[in-house]
Short mmCIF file of C-alpha atoms in Angstrom, two decimals:
data_model
loop_
_atom_site.label_atom_id
_atom_site.label_comp_id
_atom_site.label_asym_id
_atom_site.label_seq_id
_atom_site.Cartn_x
_atom_site.Cartn_y
_atom_site.Cartn_z
CA MET A 290 -8.94 16.23 -22.41
CA ASP A 291 -12.17 16.15 -20.71
CA PHE A 292 -12.52 15.14 -16.81
CA THR A 293 -14.14 11.68 -17.54
CA THR A 294 -11.43 10.79 -20.12
CA ALA A 295 -8.79 12.00 -17.75
CA VAL A 296 -10.21 9.81 -14.89
CA ASN A 297 -10.78 6.76 -17.18
CA ASP A 298 -6.95 7.14 -18.45
CA ILE A 299 -5.54 7.31 -14.72
CA ILE A 300 -7.48 4.40 -13.83
CA ARG A 301 -6.19 2.55 -16.78
CA ASP A 302 -2.80 3.79 -16.41
CA ARG A 303 -2.16 2.83 -12.96
CA ARG A 304 0.57 0.32 -12.53
CA SER A 305 2.76 -1.33 -9.78
CA ILE A 306 6.11 -0.06 -10.06
CA TYR A 307 8.39 -2.12 -8.12
CA THR A 308 11.58 -1.12 -6.00
CA ASN A 309 14.04 -2.47 -8.70
CA MET A 310 12.50 0.22 -10.91
CA PHE A 311 13.14 3.18 -8.63
CA SER A 312 15.73 5.61 -9.48
CA GLY A 313 16.60 6.67 -5.67
CA GLU A 314 15.03 10.14 -6.31
CA VAL A 315 13.19 11.43 -3.44
CA VAL A 316 9.53 12.18 -3.96
CA ASP A 317 8.15 15.53 -2.82
CA ASP A 318 6.39 15.33 0.36
CA ALA A 319 3.58 17.33 -1.08
CA ILE A 320 2.84 14.55 -3.46
CA ILE A 321 2.59 12.19 -0.50
CA GLU A 322 0.45 14.46 1.44
CA THR A 323 -1.90 14.62 -1.52
CA MET A 324 -2.07 10.80 -1.68
CA LEU A 325 -3.04 10.80 1.83
CA GLU A 326 -5.51 13.53 1.83
CA ASN A 327 -7.12 11.80 -1.29
CA ALA A 328 -7.23 8.36 0.69
CA ASN A 329 -9.28 10.13 3.33
CA TRP A 330 -11.97 10.78 0.80
CA ALA A 331 -12.57 6.88 0.24
CA PRO A 332 -16.13 5.63 0.64
CA ASN A 333 -16.68 3.99 3.89
CA HIS A 334 -19.97 2.72 5.68
CA LYS A 335 -21.37 4.91 8.73
CA HIS A 336 -18.22 7.23 8.24
CA THR A 337 -15.88 5.12 10.35
CA GLU A 338 -13.03 6.04 8.31
CA PRO A 339 -10.95 3.00 9.34
CA TRP A 340 -7.69 3.67 7.25
CA ARG A 341 -4.61 4.52 9.30
CA PHE A 342 -1.25 5.21 7.77
CA VAL A 343 2.30 5.56 9.09
CA VAL A 344 4.61 7.40 6.62
CA PHE A 345 8.34 6.46 6.83
CA LYS A 346 11.03 8.46 5.30
CA GLY A 347 14.58 9.28 5.42
CA GLU A 348 16.13 7.74 8.59
CA GLY A 349 12.57 6.33 9.43
CA ILE A 350 12.78 4.08 6.63
CA LYS A 351 15.97 2.51 8.17
CA LYS A 352 13.91 2.20 11.43
CA LEU A 353 11.09 0.37 9.65
CA GLY A 354 13.81 -1.91 7.81
CA GLU A 355 15.39 -2.61 11.16
CA PHE A 356 12.25 -3.31 13.05
CA GLN A 357 10.84 -5.82 10.49
CA ALA A 358 14.02 -7.54 10.04
CA ASN A 359 14.70 -7.80 13.78
CA PHE A 360 11.11 -8.89 14.26
CA TYR A 361 11.48 -11.77 11.73
CA LYS A 362 14.72 -12.80 13.50
CA GLU A 363 13.11 -12.85 17.23
CA ASN A 364 10.10 -14.51 16.00
CA ASN A 365 11.45 -17.34 13.69
CA PRO A 366 14.53 -18.85 15.67
CA ASP A 367 13.98 -22.40 14.27
CA THR A 368 13.49 -21.36 10.60
CA PHE A 369 15.48 -18.22 10.40
CA ASP A 370 16.84 -17.49 7.16
CA GLU A 371 19.64 -14.66 6.75
CA ASN A 372 18.61 -13.77 2.98
CA LYS A 373 14.86 -13.33 4.09
CA TYR A 374 16.30 -11.06 7.06
CA ASP A 375 18.50 -9.12 4.59
CA LYS A 376 15.78 -8.60 2.38
CA LEU A 377 13.37 -7.26 5.13
CA TYR A 378 16.02 -4.87 6.24
CA SER A 379 17.10 -3.65 2.72
CA LYS A 380 13.65 -3.52 0.91
CA PRO A 381 12.45 -0.28 2.50
CA LEU A 382 15.87 1.28 1.79
CA GLU A 383 15.23 1.18 -1.78
CA CYS A 384 12.41 3.50 -1.46
CA SER A 385 11.77 7.05 -1.05
CA HIS A 386 8.69 6.51 1.23
CA VAL A 387 7.03 3.60 2.61
CA ILE A 388 3.58 3.92 4.14
CA ALA A 389 2.46 1.19 6.50
CA ILE A 390 -1.51 0.50 5.82
CA GLY A 391 -3.54 -0.05 8.94
CA MET A 392 -7.26 -0.76 9.53
CA LYS A 393 -8.94 0.51 12.71
CA LYS A 394 -11.86 -1.86 13.81
CA SER A 395 -14.82 0.37 14.91
CA ASN A 396 -17.29 -2.44 15.73
CA MET A 397 -20.07 -0.38 14.00
CA VAL A 398 -20.04 -2.38 10.71
CA PRO A 399 -18.48 -5.89 9.80
CA GLU A 400 -14.87 -6.11 9.80
CA VAL A 401 -14.88 -6.85 6.10
CA GLU A 402 -16.56 -3.56 5.31
CA GLU A 403 -13.57 -1.75 7.40
CA VAL A 404 -11.06 -3.69 5.11
CA CYS A 405 -12.82 -2.82 1.92
CA ALA A 406 -12.94 0.92 2.92
CA THR A 407 -9.20 0.93 3.67
CA ALA A 408 -8.43 -0.88 0.41
CA CYS A 409 -10.48 1.86 -1.50
CA ALA A 410 -8.23 4.44 0.32
CA VAL A 411 -5.24 2.49 -0.93
CA GLN A 412 -6.63 2.70 -4.36
CA ASN A 413 -6.95 6.42 -4.08
CA MET A 414 -3.37 6.72 -3.23
CA LEU A 415 -2.32 4.47 -6.01
CA LEU A 416 -4.31 6.42 -8.32
CA THR A 417 -2.78 9.60 -7.03
CA ALA A 418 0.69 8.35 -7.39
CA ALA A 419 -0.16 7.17 -11.18
CA ALA A 420 -1.56 10.74 -12.09
CA ASN A 421 1.91 12.15 -10.74
CA LYS A 422 3.81 9.38 -12.53
CA ILE A 423 5.31 8.24 -9.04
CA GLY A 424 6.26 4.64 -8.71
CA CYS A 425 4.26 2.84 -6.16
CA TYR A 426 3.05 -0.69 -5.09
CA TRP A 427 1.21 -2.36 -2.42
CA SER A 428 3.01 -5.37 -0.73
CA THR A 429 1.39 -7.52 1.78
CA GLY A 430 4.67 -9.51 2.58
CA GLY A 431 7.07 -9.53 5.46
CA ILE A 432 5.47 -8.87 8.66
CA THR A 433 2.12 -7.75 7.36
CA PHE A 434 -0.03 -10.51 9.05
CA GLN A 435 1.88 -10.80 12.22
CA PRO A 436 -0.35 -9.89 15.17
CA LYS A 437 2.60 -9.02 17.48
CA ALA A 438 3.98 -6.39 14.89
CA LYS A 439 0.74 -4.21 15.03
CA SER A 440 1.71 -2.06 18.24
CA PHE A 441 4.79 -0.77 16.18
CA PHE A 442 2.38 0.84 13.73
CA GLY A 443 0.18 2.05 16.57
CA LEU A 444 -2.66 -0.46 15.84
CA GLY A 445 -4.42 -2.51 18.66
CA ASP A 446 -5.19 -6.15 18.81
CA GLU A 447 -8.46 -5.88 16.98
CA ASP A 448 -7.11 -3.77 14.21
CA GLN A 449 -5.26 -5.22 11.10
CA LEU A 450 -1.95 -4.24 9.35
CA LEU A 451 -2.75 -4.55 5.59
CA GLY A 452 0.64 -3.93 4.13
CA PHE A 453 2.90 -1.27 2.75
CA LEU A 454 2.99 1.07 -0.03
CA TYR A 455 6.38 1.25 -1.55
CA ILE A 456 6.97 4.75 -3.08
CA GLY A 457 9.76 5.94 -5.35
CA MET A 458 10.65 7.85 -8.37
CA PRO A 459 10.91 5.61 -11.51
CA LYS A 460 14.15 5.27 -13.23
CA SER A 461 12.49 5.60 -16.64
CA ASP A 462 9.86 7.95 -18.24
CA LYS A 463 8.59 4.78 -20.04
CA TRP A 464 5.55 3.57 -18.16
CA PRO A 465 4.83 -0.05 -18.51
CA ALA A 466 1.88 -1.18 -20.27
CA GLY A 467 -1.01 -3.03 -18.72
CA ARG A 468 -2.88 -6.12 -19.29
CA ARG A 469 -6.29 -7.33 -18.53
CA LYS A 470 -8.53 -10.20 -19.66
CA PRO A 471 -11.74 -8.59 -21.44
CA ILE A 472 -14.23 -7.57 -19.09
CA ASP A 473 -16.96 -9.49 -20.80
CA GLU A 474 -15.42 -12.58 -19.50
CA LYS A 475 -16.03 -11.50 -15.83
CA VAL A 476 -19.34 -10.12 -15.96
CA LYS A 477 -23.06 -11.50 -16.31
CA TRP A 478 -25.88 -9.05 -16.76
CA VAL A 479 -29.32 -9.81 -15.63
CA VAL A 480 -31.91 -7.79 -17.52
CA GLU A 481 -35.30 -9.71 -17.07
#
């Protein structure tokens, strides 16, 4: 297989593999490190490199679950839901690794460009996971957009927490099939 075909196949083979599809097997740290290194090569305007990541594994995953569950409880006394609390605590525990995704604001370019650059970094991680047949998905649920949660992840007031990559080994060797509507329904060509 030539390089171009391999790249096309990996892009088209990337899937969100959710925690209920994880086997419990631990992903090799070398693959996580490769995901992070590939993230670091994302395009970004003025070389601001705005992506920031915090990797949780082992007991660190439990610390993340405790933090987000307790954060939810402390900040929602009037609408507290025990089921949501339990889910915030237990969801990370289903993973081999969890990577918190942060965007460090530089003031050199518009904020949307920093968010887009960070999303490109995450896409590089997702593609690397897919190439290694590692289960992975990006979630923006839970405490993601809570300003008071940022400091736990080393982010300042001007920065953004953009979610979490949940990572684990898939239970099955069978990779899910993808679905997309035809590209010609989403593109307009202007030629004259």
